[in-house]
mmCIF file of C-alpha atoms in Angstrom:
data_model
loop_
_atom_site.group_PDB
_atom_site.id
_atom_site.type_symbol
_atom_site.label_atom_id
_atom_site.label_comp_id
_atom_site.label_asym_id
_atom_site.label_seq_id
_atom_site.Cartn_x
_atom_site.Cartn_y
_atom_site.Cartn_z
ATOM 1 C CA MET H 1 144.624 -7.018 208.394
ATOM 2 C CA LYS H 2 147.719 -8.108 206.737
ATOM 3 C CA ARG H 3 147.970 -11.274 208.775
ATOM 4 C CA ARG H 4 144.355 -12.117 207.878
ATOM 5 C CA ALA H 5 144.950 -11.637 204.134
ATOM 6 C CA PHE H 6 148.204 -13.814 204.450
ATOM 7 C CA TYR H 7 146.281 -16.725 206.024
ATOM 8 C CA LEU H 8 143.476 -16.322 203.460
ATOM 9 C CA GLY H 9 146.030 -16.653 200.773
ATOM 10 C CA VAL H 10 147.571 -19.751 202.386
ATOM 11 C CA LEU H 11 144.211 -21.296 202.881
ATOM 12 C CA MET H 12 143.244 -20.649 199.322
ATOM 13 C CA LEU H 13 146.634 -22.099 198.217
ATOM 14 C CA VAL H 14 146.042 -25.210 200.257
ATOM 15 C CA VAL H 15 142.702 -25.840 198.671
ATOM 16 C CA SER H 16 144.134 -25.312 195.149
ATOM 17 C CA ILE H 17 146.760 -27.945 195.747
ATOM 18 C CA ALA H 18 144.253 -30.126 197.291
ATOM 19 C CA LEU H 19 141.996 -29.821 194.213
ATOM 20 C CA SER H 20 144.859 -30.104 191.904
ATOM 21 C CA SER H 21 146.059 -33.259 193.409
ATOM 22 C CA SER H 22 142.423 -34.819 193.475
ATOM 23 C CA ALA H 23 142.166 -33.939 189.629
ATOM 24 C CA ARG H 24 145.372 -35.600 188.943
ATOM 25 C CA ALA H 25 144.342 -38.610 190.894
ATOM 26 C CA ALA H 26 141.118 -38.846 188.948
ATOM 27 C CA VAL H 27 143.047 -38.378 185.590
ATOM 28 C CA SER H 28 145.593 -41.096 186.559
ATOM 29 C CA LYS H 29 142.817 -43.634 186.826
ATOM 30 C CA GLU H 30 141.789 -45.904 183.845
ATOM 31 C CA PRO H 31 138.223 -44.874 182.483
ATOM 32 C CA GLU H 32 137.025 -48.393 183.290
ATOM 33 C CA GLU H 33 137.989 -47.807 187.102
ATOM 34 C CA VAL H 34 136.182 -44.464 186.920
ATOM 35 C CA TRP H 35 133.041 -46.275 185.635
ATOM 36 C CA GLN H 36 133.107 -49.113 188.119
ATOM 37 C CA GLU H 37 133.320 -46.649 190.861
ATOM 38 C CA LEU H 38 130.284 -44.649 189.657
ATOM 39 C CA LEU H 39 128.227 -47.692 189.339
ATOM 40 C CA LYS H 40 128.635 -48.262 193.025
ATOM 41 C CA LEU H 41 127.031 -44.986 193.973
ATOM 42 C CA PRO H 42 123.294 -44.536 194.631
ATOM 43 C CA ASN H 43 121.611 -43.286 191.453
ATOM 44 C CA ASP H 44 121.079 -39.583 192.330
ATOM 45 C CA GLU H 45 124.519 -39.192 193.470
ATOM 46 C CA ARG H 46 126.200 -41.180 190.568
ATOM 47 C CA GLN H 47 124.034 -38.988 187.974
ATOM 48 C CA LYS H 48 125.182 -35.842 189.923
ATOM 49 C CA ARG H 49 128.898 -36.827 189.500
ATOM 50 C CA LEU H 50 128.445 -37.845 185.939
ATOM 51 C CA VAL H 51 127.035 -34.373 184.943
ATOM 52 C CA THR H 52 129.559 -32.451 187.154
ATOM 53 C CA GLY H 53 132.396 -34.321 185.792
ATOM 54 C CA ALA H 54 131.144 -34.188 182.192
ATOM 55 C CA ARG H 55 130.810 -30.244 182.392
ATOM 56 C CA ALA H 56 134.388 -30.204 183.642
ATOM 57 C CA GLU H 57 135.554 -32.124 180.735
ATOM 58 C CA GLY H 58 133.592 -29.719 178.494
ATOM 59 C CA LYS H 59 132.279 -31.812 175.766
ATOM 60 C CA ALA H 60 131.460 -35.348 174.552
ATOM 61 C CA ILE H 61 132.477 -36.650 171.075
ATOM 62 C CA LEU H 62 130.482 -39.493 169.073
ATOM 63 C CA TYR H 63 132.047 -41.290 166.268
ATOM 64 C CA GLY H 64 129.602 -43.302 163.937
ATOM 65 C CA ASN H 65 126.928 -43.748 161.318
ATOM 66 C CA VAL H 66 124.048 -42.309 163.256
ATOM 67 C CA SER H 67 121.992 -40.251 160.534
ATOM 68 C CA ALA H 68 122.431 -36.563 160.389
ATOM 69 C CA ASP H 69 118.836 -35.844 161.123
ATOM 70 C CA HIS H 70 118.818 -38.160 164.449
ATOM 71 C CA GLN H 71 122.315 -36.713 165.458
ATOM 72 C CA GLU H 72 121.064 -33.256 165.405
ATOM 73 C CA ARG H 73 118.121 -33.986 167.362
ATOM 74 C CA LEU H 74 120.152 -35.799 169.844
ATOM 75 C CA ARG H 75 122.733 -32.989 170.155
ATOM 76 C CA VAL H 76 120.246 -30.296 170.794
ATOM 77 C CA ASP H 77 118.300 -32.473 173.521
ATOM 78 C CA PHE H 78 121.631 -33.653 175.065
ATOM 79 C CA GLU H 79 123.028 -29.947 175.294
ATOM 80 C CA LYS H 80 119.871 -28.620 176.817
ATOM 81 C CA ARG H 81 119.615 -31.526 179.605
ATOM 82 C CA TYR H 82 123.265 -31.528 180.727
ATOM 83 C CA GLY H 83 124.904 -28.331 179.600
ATOM 84 C CA VAL H 84 127.472 -30.216 177.895
ATOM 85 C CA LYS H 85 128.601 -29.871 174.267
ATOM 86 C CA LEU H 86 127.981 -32.771 171.977
ATOM 87 C CA GLU H 87 130.272 -32.993 168.826
ATOM 88 C CA GLY H 88 130.422 -35.842 166.227
ATOM 89 C CA TYR H 89 132.244 -37.401 163.417
ATOM 90 C CA ARG H 90 129.644 -39.046 161.176
ATOM 91 C CA ALA H 91 130.555 -41.541 158.447
ATOM 92 C CA SER H 92 129.781 -45.018 157.298
ATOM 93 C CA GLY H 93 130.475 -47.612 159.745
ATOM 94 C CA GLU H 94 133.605 -48.888 157.975
ATOM 95 C CA ARG H 95 135.130 -45.417 157.851
ATOM 96 C CA ALA H 96 134.321 -44.515 161.353
ATOM 97 C CA ALA H 97 135.873 -47.846 162.538
ATOM 98 C CA ASN H 98 139.084 -47.173 160.394
ATOM 99 C CA ARG H 99 139.582 -43.847 161.970
ATOM 100 C CA LEU H 100 138.959 -45.303 165.426
ATOM 101 C CA LEU H 101 141.729 -47.813 164.786
ATOM 102 C CA THR H 102 143.988 -45.304 163.343
ATOM 103 C CA GLU H 103 143.577 -42.645 166.204
ATOM 104 C CA ALA H 104 144.154 -45.793 168.558
ATOM 105 C CA ARG H 105 147.421 -46.971 167.111
ATOM 106 C CA SER H 106 148.811 -43.378 167.317
ATOM 107 C CA ASN H 107 147.529 -43.026 170.772
ATOM 108 C CA LYS H 108 145.534 -39.991 169.711
ATOM 109 C CA ILE H 109 142.108 -41.200 170.214
ATOM 110 C CA ASP H 110 139.764 -38.273 170.862
ATOM 111 C CA ALA H 111 136.164 -40.021 170.650
ATOM 112 C CA ASP H 112 134.100 -40.823 173.745
ATOM 113 C CA VAL H 113 131.544 -43.046 172.318
ATOM 114 C CA MET H 114 131.249 -44.989 168.949
ATOM 115 C CA ALA H 115 128.438 -46.294 166.846
ATOM 116 C CA PRO H 116 130.066 -48.235 164.119
ATOM 117 C CA SER H 117 128.332 -51.114 161.927
ATOM 118 C CA ASN H 118 127.472 -54.368 163.360
ATOM 119 C CA GLU H 119 130.327 -56.365 161.829
ATOM 120 C CA HIS H 120 133.153 -53.844 163.111
ATOM 121 C CA ILE H 121 132.293 -54.296 166.784
ATOM 122 C CA PRO H 122 134.394 -57.601 167.168
ATOM 123 C CA VAL H 123 137.449 -55.901 165.532
ATOM 124 C CA LEU H 124 137.136 -52.820 167.767
ATOM 125 C CA ILE H 125 136.916 -54.985 170.865
ATOM 126 C CA LYS H 126 139.887 -57.076 169.825
ATOM 127 C CA ALA H 127 142.039 -53.932 169.143
ATOM 128 C CA GLY H 128 141.204 -52.684 172.555
ATOM 129 C CA VAL H 129 139.249 -49.663 171.168
ATOM 130 C CA ALA H 130 135.897 -50.703 172.813
ATOM 131 C CA GLY H 131 135.531 -50.378 176.556
ATOM 132 C CA ARG H 132 133.539 -52.279 179.092
ATOM 133 C CA TYR H 133 130.625 -50.301 180.571
ATOM 134 C CA HIS H 134 127.485 -51.851 182.154
ATOM 135 C CA SER H 135 125.386 -48.457 181.781
ATOM 136 C CA PRO H 136 122.102 -48.944 183.960
ATOM 137 C CA GLU H 137 120.097 -48.133 180.996
ATOM 138 C CA ARG H 138 121.221 -51.608 179.328
ATOM 139 C CA ALA H 139 118.616 -53.131 181.863
ATOM 140 C CA ALA H 140 115.780 -51.945 179.565
ATOM 141 C CA PHE H 141 117.100 -53.732 176.604
ATOM 142 C CA PRO H 142 116.611 -57.474 175.623
ATOM 143 C CA ASP H 143 119.452 -59.901 176.134
ATOM 144 C CA ALA H 144 119.551 -60.387 172.379
ATOM 145 C CA HIS H 145 120.241 -56.653 171.948
ATOM 146 C CA LYS H 146 123.503 -56.401 174.011
ATOM 147 C CA ASP H 147 126.527 -58.456 174.922
ATOM 148 C CA ARG H 148 127.091 -60.025 178.364
ATOM 149 C CA GLN H 149 130.544 -58.523 178.799
ATOM 150 C CA GLY H 150 129.261 -54.978 178.506
ATOM 151 C CA TYR H 151 130.860 -53.899 175.486
ATOM 152 C CA TRP H 152 127.883 -53.033 173.324
ATOM 153 C CA THR H 153 124.193 -52.353 173.262
ATOM 154 C CA ALA H 154 121.754 -51.891 170.160
ATOM 155 C CA TYR H 155 120.445 -48.279 170.064
ATOM 156 C CA ASP H 156 118.057 -49.546 167.397
ATOM 157 C CA TYR H 157 118.054 -52.435 164.766
ATOM 158 C CA ASN H 158 117.507 -52.621 161.078
ATOM 159 C CA VAL H 159 115.014 -55.011 159.791
ATOM 160 C CA ALA H 160 115.374 -56.567 156.252
ATOM 161 C CA VAL H 161 112.234 -57.178 154.524
ATOM 162 C CA ILE H 162 110.256 -58.262 151.344
ATOM 163 C CA ALA H 163 108.116 -55.385 149.852
ATOM 164 C CA TYR H 164 105.965 -55.014 146.971
ATOM 165 C CA ASN H 165 104.191 -52.330 145.043
ATOM 166 C CA THR H 166 100.468 -52.436 145.595
ATOM 167 C CA ARG H 167 99.481 -50.956 142.291
ATOM 168 C CA LEU H 168 101.236 -53.884 140.307
ATOM 169 C CA VAL H 169 100.720 -56.786 142.633
ATOM 170 C CA PRO H 170 97.277 -58.020 143.305
ATOM 171 C CA ALA H 171 96.390 -59.581 146.653
ATOM 172 C CA ALA H 172 96.431 -63.039 145.335
ATOM 173 C CA ASP H 173 99.993 -62.780 144.164
ATOM 174 C CA VAL H 174 101.408 -60.848 147.361
ATOM 175 C CA PRO H 175 105.073 -62.658 147.994
ATOM 176 C CA ARG H 176 105.061 -64.043 151.757
ATOM 177 C CA LYS H 177 108.134 -66.028 151.582
ATOM 178 C CA TYR H 178 111.611 -65.880 149.806
ATOM 179 C CA GLU H 179 110.824 -69.162 147.829
ATOM 180 C CA ASP H 180 107.780 -67.374 146.153
ATOM 181 C CA PHE H 181 110.320 -65.568 143.680
ATOM 182 C CA LEU H 182 111.360 -68.783 142.147
ATOM 183 C CA ALA H 183 108.063 -68.919 140.499
ATOM 184 C CA PRO H 184 108.135 -68.067 136.709
ATOM 185 C CA LYS H 185 105.581 -65.147 137.265
ATOM 186 C CA TRP H 186 108.033 -63.157 138.927
ATOM 187 C CA LYS H 187 110.847 -63.562 136.330
ATOM 188 C CA GLY H 188 112.414 -60.183 135.762
ATOM 189 C CA ASN H 189 110.058 -58.379 138.114
ATOM 190 C CA PHE H 190 111.802 -58.371 141.522
ATOM 191 C CA ALA H 191 114.820 -56.887 142.653
ATOM 192 C CA LEU H 192 117.768 -57.336 145.095
ATOM 193 C CA ASP H 193 120.323 -55.053 146.466
ATOM 194 C CA MET H 194 123.992 -55.492 145.448
ATOM 195 C CA ASP H 195 124.969 -55.771 149.237
ATOM 196 C CA PRO H 196 122.144 -57.882 150.784
ATOM 197 C CA ASP H 197 124.044 -58.919 153.867
ATOM 198 C CA LYS H 198 121.043 -59.312 156.178
ATOM 199 C CA SER H 199 119.071 -61.493 154.037
ATOM 200 C CA ILE H 200 121.942 -63.814 152.794
ATOM 201 C CA MET H 201 123.326 -64.000 156.217
ATOM 202 C CA GLY H 202 120.058 -64.773 157.456
ATOM 203 C CA TRP H 203 119.761 -67.661 154.891
ATOM 204 C CA PHE H 204 122.925 -68.967 156.079
ATOM 205 C CA LYS H 205 121.887 -68.996 159.610
ATOM 206 C CA THR H 206 118.595 -70.842 158.816
ATOM 207 C CA TRP H 207 119.028 -72.760 155.797
ATOM 208 C CA GLY H 208 122.946 -73.465 155.731
ATOM 209 C CA LEU H 209 125.446 -72.586 152.991
ATOM 210 C CA GLU H 210 124.391 -75.282 150.239
ATOM 211 C CA ARG H 211 120.700 -74.326 150.348
ATOM 212 C CA THR H 212 121.565 -70.686 150.357
ATOM 213 C CA LYS H 213 123.692 -71.102 147.231
ATOM 214 C CA LYS H 214 121.009 -73.108 145.448
ATOM 215 C CA TYR H 215 118.536 -70.331 146.220
ATOM 216 C CA MET H 216 120.970 -67.627 144.705
ATOM 217 C CA GLN H 217 121.179 -69.599 141.738
ATOM 218 C CA GLY H 218 117.422 -70.099 141.494
ATOM 219 C CA ILE H 219 116.752 -66.239 141.641
ATOM 220 C CA SER H 220 119.536 -65.669 139.300
ATOM 221 C CA LYS H 221 117.993 -67.917 136.641
ATOM 222 C CA ASN H 222 114.798 -65.982 137.411
ATOM 223 C CA GLU H 223 116.383 -62.908 136.223
ATOM 224 C CA VAL H 224 116.555 -61.027 139.661
ATOM 225 C CA VAL H 225 117.220 -57.117 138.893
ATOM 226 C CA VAL H 226 120.306 -56.184 140.912
ATOM 227 C CA ARG H 227 120.638 -52.503 141.892
ATOM 228 C CA LYS H 228 123.136 -50.670 144.310
ATOM 229 C CA GLY H 229 121.735 -48.965 147.211
ATOM 230 C CA HIS H 230 118.816 -49.833 149.421
ATOM 231 C CA THR H 231 117.378 -46.300 149.339
ATOM 232 C CA LEU H 232 117.438 -46.353 145.599
ATOM 233 C CA LEU H 233 116.015 -49.652 145.417
ATOM 234 C CA ALA H 234 112.912 -48.676 147.615
ATOM 235 C CA GLN H 235 112.458 -45.606 145.556
ATOM 236 C CA LEU H 236 112.555 -47.553 142.278
ATOM 237 C CA LEU H 237 110.052 -50.050 143.741
ATOM 238 C CA CYS H 238 107.760 -46.920 144.585
ATOM 239 C CA ALA H 239 108.171 -45.798 140.999
ATOM 240 C CA GLY H 240 107.171 -49.276 139.597
ATOM 241 C CA GLU H 241 110.530 -50.120 138.007
ATOM 242 C CA PHE H 242 109.747 -53.692 139.203
ATOM 243 C CA LYS H 243 106.903 -55.389 141.262
ATOM 244 C CA ALA H 244 108.718 -56.342 144.460
ATOM 245 C CA ALA H 245 112.137 -56.589 146.120
ATOM 246 C CA ILE H 246 114.027 -58.488 148.666
ATOM 247 C CA ASP H 247 116.335 -57.072 151.501
ATOM 248 C CA LEU H 248 114.751 -53.724 151.660
ATOM 249 C CA TYR H 249 114.893 -51.743 154.956
ATOM 250 C CA ALA H 250 111.499 -51.626 156.963
ATOM 251 C CA TYR H 251 112.047 -48.099 158.389
ATOM 252 C CA ARG H 252 112.925 -46.694 154.919
ATOM 253 C CA LEU H 253 109.751 -48.241 153.407
ATOM 254 C CA ALA H 254 107.517 -47.087 156.001
ATOM 255 C CA ASP H 255 108.780 -43.367 155.729
ATOM 256 C CA LEU H 256 108.461 -43.455 151.959
ATOM 257 C CA LYS H 257 104.795 -44.632 152.410
ATOM 258 C CA HIS H 258 103.581 -42.379 154.982
ATOM 259 C CA THR H 259 105.607 -39.155 154.018
ATOM 260 C CA ARG H 260 105.708 -39.578 150.229
ATOM 261 C CA GLY H 261 102.674 -41.661 149.359
ATOM 262 C CA CYS H 262 104.510 -44.508 148.033
ATOM 263 C CA PRO H 263 102.369 -47.450 147.146
ATOM 264 C CA VAL H 264 104.366 -50.090 148.984
ATOM 265 C CA GLU H 265 103.567 -52.800 151.578
ATOM 266 C CA ILE H 266 105.796 -54.866 153.539
ATOM 267 C CA SER H 267 106.056 -58.584 153.903
ATOM 268 C CA TYR H 268 107.891 -59.903 156.956
ATOM 269 C CA PRO H 269 109.423 -63.520 156.030
ATOM 270 C CA ASP H 270 109.600 -65.934 158.884
ATOM 271 C CA PRO H 271 111.940 -65.417 160.515
ATOM 272 C CA THR H 272 112.732 -61.897 159.595
ATOM 273 C CA PRO H 273 116.433 -60.959 159.512
ATOM 274 C CA ALA H 274 117.611 -57.929 161.276
ATOM 275 C CA THR H 275 121.013 -56.413 162.518
ATOM 276 C CA PRO H 276 121.750 -54.339 165.753
ATOM 277 C CA SER H 277 123.110 -51.082 165.460
ATOM 278 C CA PRO H 278 125.636 -51.073 168.306
ATOM 279 C CA VAL H 279 126.825 -48.483 170.397
ATOM 280 C CA ALA H 280 129.886 -48.626 172.843
ATOM 281 C CA ILE H 281 132.165 -46.755 174.997
ATOM 282 C CA ILE H 282 135.685 -45.850 174.128
ATOM 283 C CA LYS H 283 138.165 -47.754 176.429
ATOM 284 C CA LYS H 284 140.890 -45.098 176.406
ATOM 285 C CA THR H 285 138.549 -42.075 176.165
ATOM 286 C CA PRO H 286 139.915 -38.735 177.309
ATOM 287 C CA ARG H 287 136.776 -37.863 178.912
ATOM 288 C CA PRO H 288 135.444 -40.683 181.023
ATOM 289 C CA TYR H 289 132.565 -38.801 182.513
ATOM 290 C CA ALA H 290 131.415 -37.113 179.430
ATOM 291 C CA ALA H 291 131.600 -40.691 177.716
ATOM 292 C CA ALA H 292 129.403 -42.500 180.398
ATOM 293 C CA LEU H 293 126.896 -39.581 180.322
ATOM 294 C CA LEU H 294 126.575 -39.664 176.504
ATOM 295 C CA LEU H 295 126.178 -43.427 176.497
ATOM 296 C CA ASP H 296 123.655 -43.569 179.137
ATOM 297 C CA TYR H 297 121.731 -40.837 177.236
ATOM 298 C CA ILE H 298 121.647 -42.663 174.026
ATOM 299 C CA LEU H 299 120.188 -45.616 175.647
ATOM 300 C CA SER H 300 117.786 -43.626 177.829
ATOM 301 C CA GLU H 301 114.157 -43.479 177.090
ATOM 302 C CA PRO H 302 114.156 -39.723 176.019
ATOM 303 C CA ALA H 303 116.846 -40.370 173.366
ATOM 304 C CA GLN H 304 115.212 -43.843 172.297
ATOM 305 C CA ARG H 305 111.773 -41.812 171.592
ATOM 306 C CA ILE H 306 113.953 -39.449 169.426
ATOM 307 C CA PHE H 307 114.996 -42.431 167.258
ATOM 308 C CA ALA H 308 111.444 -44.018 167.248
ATOM 309 C CA GLU H 309 110.023 -40.590 166.202
ATOM 310 C CA GLY H 310 112.428 -40.332 163.507
ATOM 311 C CA GLY H 311 111.179 -43.499 161.911
ATOM 312 C CA ARG H 312 113.514 -46.182 163.408
ATOM 313 C CA ILE H 313 112.993 -49.245 165.439
ATOM 314 C CA SER H 314 114.275 -48.848 168.879
ATOM 315 C CA ALA H 315 115.698 -51.917 170.547
ATOM 316 C CA ARG H 316 114.592 -50.659 174.160
ATOM 317 C CA ARG H 317 111.531 -52.238 175.679
ATOM 318 C CA GLY H 318 108.326 -50.242 175.655
ATOM 319 C CA ILE H 319 109.314 -47.757 173.008
ATOM 320 C CA ARG H 320 106.901 -48.324 169.955
ATOM 321 C CA PRO H 321 107.814 -47.007 166.612
ATOM 322 C CA ARG H 322 106.192 -44.080 164.839
ATOM 323 C CA TYR H 323 104.729 -46.029 161.981
ATOM 324 C CA PRO H 324 102.369 -49.348 162.744
ATOM 325 C CA ASP H 325 103.775 -50.811 159.614
ATOM 326 C CA ILE H 326 107.203 -51.479 161.484
ATOM 327 C CA ASP H 327 105.647 -52.110 165.044
ATOM 328 C CA ILE H 328 107.621 -55.414 165.340
ATOM 329 C CA GLU H 329 106.483 -56.193 168.848
ATOM 330 C CA GLY H 330 102.971 -55.448 168.324
ATOM 331 C CA LYS H 331 102.761 -57.537 164.933
ATOM 332 C CA GLY H 332 104.367 -60.491 166.826
ATOM 333 C CA ILE H 333 106.998 -60.586 164.045
ATOM 334 C CA LYS H 334 109.597 -63.191 164.750
ATOM 335 C CA ILE H 335 113.128 -61.738 164.350
ATOM 336 C CA LEU H 336 116.370 -63.409 163.382
ATOM 337 C CA LEU H 337 118.907 -61.141 164.936
ATOM 338 C CA LEU H 338 122.280 -61.259 163.400
ATOM 339 C CA THR H 339 124.995 -60.515 166.065
ATOM 340 C CA PRO H 340 128.371 -59.018 165.353
ATOM 341 C CA ASP H 341 129.895 -62.520 165.748
ATOM 342 C CA ASP H 342 127.630 -63.823 163.091
ATOM 343 C CA ALA H 343 128.747 -60.917 160.673
ATOM 344 C CA ILE H 344 132.248 -62.294 161.502
ATOM 345 C CA GLN H 345 131.446 -65.826 160.885
ATOM 346 C CA TYR H 346 129.495 -65.438 157.625
ATOM 347 C CA ASP H 347 131.327 -62.659 156.247
ATOM 348 C CA LYS H 348 133.699 -64.879 153.844
ATOM 349 C CA PRO H 349 130.981 -67.144 152.302
ATOM 350 C CA TYR H 350 128.811 -63.907 152.008
ATOM 351 C CA GLN H 351 131.383 -62.286 150.007
ATOM 352 C CA GLN H 352 132.011 -65.238 147.565
ATOM 353 C CA LEU H 353 128.288 -65.642 146.954
ATOM 354 C CA ARG H 354 127.903 -61.883 146.476
ATOM 355 C CA GLU H 355 130.740 -61.815 143.869
ATOM 356 C CA GLU H 356 129.410 -64.857 142.141
ATOM 357 C CA PHE H 357 125.950 -63.919 141.868
ATOM 358 C CA LEU H 358 125.491 -60.098 142.282
ATOM 359 C CA LEU H 359 128.686 -58.471 141.247
ATOM 360 C CA ASN H 360 129.718 -60.460 138.198
ATOM 361 C CA ARG H 361 126.328 -59.976 136.402
#
């Protein structure tokens, strides 16, 4: 009996050592190596390993500017599906990016997935914070909504539009294009946000710098009203503080219209500028399995439906938005997508025009 117990103890010790060695080997691998190996597996086996590994790691952490209500819905669904805790640090895209850069410099990064603003992705890639992971879910996204190298994919995208108050603007006067606001009848009766990066960068890309500057001079002479905050601007338009506005967010307008009865309609200029909301994996994540599982989930159909049901515009094919007003695909709207590289390229002239015409008024 004692001999049997002895051999059983030895066997348990051998198994323990083997498991420990296996764990150390897995830990010694770089996360990108782990992801590359996972991608070679059949789908079912890959998913099983992801979930098992993520559960062993205990949690997944998301840094970024995903709205609080969406993040909570994602958390509940993610934890229910996989039995893995989802935590998050929610802040503006800039603050999230700065925190990631600070943690990376001190070699104490604790995030698994990040969702910064469009313009911060190139900096995070260059700094070695963003990793490359070709999630199988990326196949469901158009090429314009992801990069070729596998660093980022758009979990949704933000469309900047012209909007008008239906109680104040008759059908004959509905603004259809930006140039309409140069007409005398709009003098002092239209507004622009203090940080209209999507529209101005869209003008740079379609019109060029000189024509954009000339247009900014024109609307300034026509006494465009400048206010800080896209949500505030939309609310003021609903209240009738002015007749129309440029560079408002389509999803926000649709929500105000359908949930609060705001008398507002959207005009889509041709083309309509938009920016992707990028999501990316952390290159040096301490939890490679949880990181891959979370990124796969955010890009998956169930999670994308959560974004759509919350009023956002999903970049995934086949996911239609909650409100017909922002059904970009159904309406056949021509979108001018401003990539992270565009944001870097146009940032300096954008800041110059913004300071000259919007900040120093």
